[in-house]
């Protein structure tokens, strides 16, 4: 499989016309056909259904299209990064999708002022993807959830962890929900309600223990599950139930309200990096983040 094969495939998939694809690529139509046939032989499956007047993607071609396009975009991004950063000054930042990092734009602004030559890549990650930092797999730093007990997991993975924000546990519900009138929500208040929990696959360890405690102490509750706190909010607004979550994972959205929940829980988020990474760009970014949160 070659880059030119992928470019020919993506261009034909978008145009559904070999002549237009060849014109866009500045090569001959027979050359495009040869590259497509060669790619199909490499993959062992047909990618297009061809007739005298029409070209259409097969089901395999449809599946391969997004993957091929992603590969080419990564190649182009890497090429751009190298051409514009001859010293290879790139900072790869991961952000766990559920964390609401209010100061992120200011962190980037201040960091860019200090190190304008550094090219920044920002990637959404799952809570368990922090290991990509320790392995050096495309991530230099990452914003991650934690708890005092969770600090050890990062240390055992040869990571430095810095706390940025300590949150509180809240009950998130519609503004017109009867419990919205209360100043503090208790386990007793939850009886008879429908609670939306994070599913086990996407629930960080720090929050997993909270959900176990809720299920042990709350009675007569129906449960729904969500793969992300971001998707939990539409479920709440849609009247499906309420949720218990840290304040820093709940986005600012009309129609919902947060009330403190009566369960002691030390929940926080912070930033991690490899403990042997002393590079200026990484240390400058971490110091900038800590200054933003005054820690």
XYZ file of C-alpha atoms in Angstrom:
295
model
C 0.000 0.000 0.000
C 1.458 3.366 -1.019
C 0.544 7.002 -0.431
C -0.251 7.553 -4.110
C -2.627 4.580 -4.017
C -4.433 6.097 -1.036
C -4.617 9.538 -2.652
C -6.061 8.066 -5.846
C -8.616 6.056 -3.866
C -9.745 9.017 -1.741
C -10.006 11.303 -4.775
C -12.079 8.784 -6.769
C -14.252 8.080 -3.695
C -15.000 11.790 -3.386
C -15.562 12.501 -7.084
C -16.957 9.085 -8.119
C -15.353 9.892 -11.435
C -11.926 8.685 -12.600
C -11.377 11.541 -15.038
C -12.077 14.231 -12.416
C -9.878 12.430 -9.887
C -7.023 12.269 -12.391
C -7.409 15.983 -13.168
C -7.360 16.879 -9.459
C -4.205 14.800 -8.947
C -2.499 16.051 -12.131
C -1.909 12.515 -13.405
C -3.421 10.458 -16.210
C -6.683 8.545 -15.875
C -5.001 5.193 -16.709
C -2.497 5.855 -13.919
C -5.358 6.390 -11.447
C -6.971 3.129 -12.585
C -3.703 1.210 -12.159
C -3.207 2.556 -8.631
C -6.784 1.661 -7.633
C -6.474 -1.875 -9.040
C -3.130 -2.308 -7.272
C -4.651 -1.130 -3.979
C -7.597 -3.512 -4.337
C -5.155 -6.366 -4.985
C -3.152 -5.406 -1.862
C -6.304 -5.311 0.278
C -7.891 -8.367 -1.300
C -11.308 -6.708 -1.702
C -12.984 -4.574 -4.393
C -13.379 -0.929 -3.388
C -15.526 0.283 -6.289
C -18.414 -0.985 -8.379
C -17.652 0.096 -11.943
C -19.917 0.295 -14.954
C -19.618 2.159 -18.249
C -21.313 5.286 -16.878
C -21.178 5.004 -13.074
C -18.706 4.509 -10.250
C -19.858 3.625 -6.720
C -18.159 2.542 -3.512
C -18.603 -1.020 -2.290
C -19.417 -1.592 1.388
C -15.714 -2.327 1.943
C -14.841 0.870 0.083
C -17.148 2.884 2.306
C -15.492 1.488 5.426
C -11.995 2.034 4.069
C -12.685 5.601 2.924
C -12.681 7.215 6.386
C -9.572 5.267 7.394
C -7.686 6.197 4.229
C -8.670 9.848 4.602
C -7.498 9.832 8.227
C -4.134 8.334 7.220
C -3.588 10.998 4.565
C -4.584 13.807 6.948
C -2.060 12.527 9.501
C 0.649 12.369 6.846
C -0.136 15.909 5.681
C -0.168 17.175 9.278
C 3.202 15.552 9.989
C 4.630 17.033 6.797
C 3.334 20.482 7.723
C 4.720 20.159 11.228
C 8.188 19.191 10.023
C 8.311 21.862 7.336
C 7.220 24.604 9.723
C 9.158 23.284 12.703
C 12.624 22.348 11.451
C 13.752 21.805 15.049
C 10.849 19.377 15.563
C 9.433 21.515 18.370
C 5.994 19.944 18.758
C 3.880 19.559 21.884
C 1.227 16.835 21.830
C -1.525 17.550 24.365
C -4.233 15.079 25.397
C -7.468 16.104 27.106
C -9.855 13.606 28.677
C -13.128 14.442 26.978
C -15.221 14.598 30.148
C -13.145 17.327 31.833
C -14.328 20.916 31.403
C -11.033 22.821 31.307
C -12.252 26.409 31.501
C -8.762 27.903 31.390
C -7.461 25.928 28.415
C -7.669 28.803 25.923
C -5.726 31.097 28.291
C -3.125 28.352 28.866
C -2.581 28.033 25.123
C -2.433 31.816 24.712
C 0.203 32.276 27.409
C 2.215 29.259 26.267
C 2.222 30.446 22.651
C 3.477 33.859 23.755
C 6.388 32.210 25.556
C 7.189 29.585 22.921
C 5.747 30.753 19.569
C 7.964 28.308 17.641
C 6.310 25.235 19.227
C 3.616 23.535 17.143
C 0.691 22.229 19.277
C -1.381 19.127 18.572
C -4.498 18.722 20.750
C -6.189 15.316 21.005
C -9.280 14.089 22.834
C -8.526 10.977 24.903
C -10.313 8.533 27.202
C -9.430 8.361 30.907
C -7.340 5.201 30.447
C -5.326 6.706 27.608
C -2.964 8.405 30.056
C -0.640 5.456 29.421
C 0.043 6.971 26.006
C 2.007 9.656 27.850
C 4.149 7.177 29.790
C 4.864 5.175 26.636
C 5.585 8.294 24.601
C 2.843 7.277 22.171
C 2.081 10.663 20.544
C 1.376 12.433 23.862
C 3.731 14.682 25.823
C 1.224 15.928 28.425
C -2.403 15.235 29.254
C -5.196 16.714 31.366
C -6.623 13.837 33.417
C -9.082 13.197 36.275
C -7.761 11.856 39.559
C -8.141 11.618 43.319
C -5.555 11.501 46.124
C -5.602 7.705 45.878
C -5.281 7.878 42.115
C -1.958 9.721 42.271
C -0.211 6.394 42.859
C -1.405 5.001 39.513
C 0.365 7.815 37.695
C 3.499 7.432 39.798
C 3.610 3.702 39.075
C 3.436 4.540 35.364
C 6.536 6.780 35.685
C 4.464 9.953 35.373
C 4.580 13.254 37.223
C 1.097 14.430 38.221
C 0.216 18.015 39.180
C -3.169 18.860 40.685
C -4.882 21.801 38.989
C -8.426 21.800 40.378
C -10.211 20.110 43.282
C -13.899 19.627 42.652
C -17.030 18.755 44.569
C -19.595 16.041 43.913
C -22.872 17.411 42.556
C -26.318 16.246 41.611
C -27.062 17.451 38.069
C -30.747 17.822 37.228
C -33.235 19.845 35.226
C -34.076 23.272 36.602
C -37.743 22.299 36.831
C -37.026 19.102 38.794
C -38.560 19.134 42.311
C -35.140 18.446 43.875
C -33.786 21.675 42.344
C -35.355 23.521 45.303
C -33.069 21.753 47.790
C -29.672 23.148 48.803
C -28.171 19.683 49.400
C -29.143 16.350 47.807
C -28.946 13.186 49.942
C -29.279 9.452 49.295
C -32.824 9.628 50.659
C -33.722 12.247 48.033
C -32.678 9.845 45.282
C -35.232 7.183 46.181
C -37.604 6.540 43.308
C -35.492 8.536 40.842
C -33.774 7.411 37.641
C -30.024 7.858 37.857
C -27.719 8.117 34.839
C -24.344 6.484 35.483
C -21.206 6.252 33.370
C -20.770 2.768 31.951
C -17.884 0.736 33.349
C -15.756 0.991 30.201
C -15.675 4.810 30.251
C -15.801 5.480 33.997
C -12.514 6.722 35.545
C -11.399 4.800 38.670
C -11.905 7.900 40.830
C -15.566 8.083 39.790
C -16.107 4.322 39.715
C -15.770 4.121 43.499
C -18.359 6.914 43.860
C -20.847 5.048 41.667
C -20.333 1.859 43.684
C -21.041 3.815 46.881
C -24.211 5.279 45.362
C -25.533 1.868 44.336
C -24.810 0.506 47.835
C -26.613 3.298 49.673
C -29.434 4.435 47.374
C -32.615 2.369 47.251
C -35.466 1.968 44.751
C -33.525 3.592 41.924
C -33.665 2.837 38.216
C -30.388 3.166 36.317
C -29.540 4.304 32.809
C -25.987 4.308 31.470
C -24.013 6.729 29.327
C -20.610 6.442 27.656
C -19.620 10.017 28.507
C -20.631 12.780 30.884
C -21.047 14.980 27.791
C -23.792 12.657 26.549
C -25.321 12.446 30.007
C -26.408 16.094 29.849
C -28.796 15.660 26.866
C -30.283 12.652 28.682
C -30.932 14.832 31.732
C -32.410 17.698 29.692
C -34.515 15.150 27.818
C -36.135 14.127 31.091
C -34.575 10.666 31.369
C -33.166 11.177 34.842
C -30.493 12.918 36.905
C -26.792 12.295 37.496
C -24.153 12.507 40.184
C -20.848 13.851 38.887
C -17.937 16.165 39.780
C -18.612 19.814 39.033
C -15.681 19.973 36.603
C -17.191 17.509 34.140
C -20.540 19.272 33.814
C -20.635 21.769 30.916
C -22.332 25.161 31.256
C -25.709 24.461 29.656
C -29.115 26.091 29.908
C -31.820 23.941 31.412
C -29.770 22.178 34.104
C -28.732 23.041 37.627
C -26.076 21.680 40.005
C -26.735 20.943 43.669
C -24.082 19.622 46.104
C -24.463 15.920 46.859
C -24.048 14.602 50.396
C -21.200 12.136 49.793
C -17.606 13.002 50.759
C -15.420 12.388 47.731
C -12.008 13.804 46.869
C -12.191 14.348 43.115
C -9.880 16.500 41.049
C -8.166 16.889 37.724
C -4.595 17.724 36.864
C -1.869 17.426 34.272
C 0.665 14.638 33.711
C 3.950 14.199 31.869
C 6.753 11.632 31.816
C 8.881 12.056 34.918
C 12.076 11.887 32.870
C 10.948 14.544 30.390
C 12.781 17.735 31.278
C 12.269 19.419 27.914
C 11.649 23.150 28.016
C 8.393 22.991 26.043
C 6.828 20.428 28.412
C 7.935 22.157 31.608
C 6.852 25.564 30.283
C 3.401 24.223 29.393
C 2.942 22.607 32.821
C 4.081 25.750 34.631
C 1.689 27.820 32.502
C -1.204 25.517 33.402
C -0.352 25.659 37.102
C -0.181 29.452 37.047
C -3.605 29.582 35.376
C -5.042 27.597 38.275
C -2.861 29.362 40.882
C -1.251 26.167 42.222
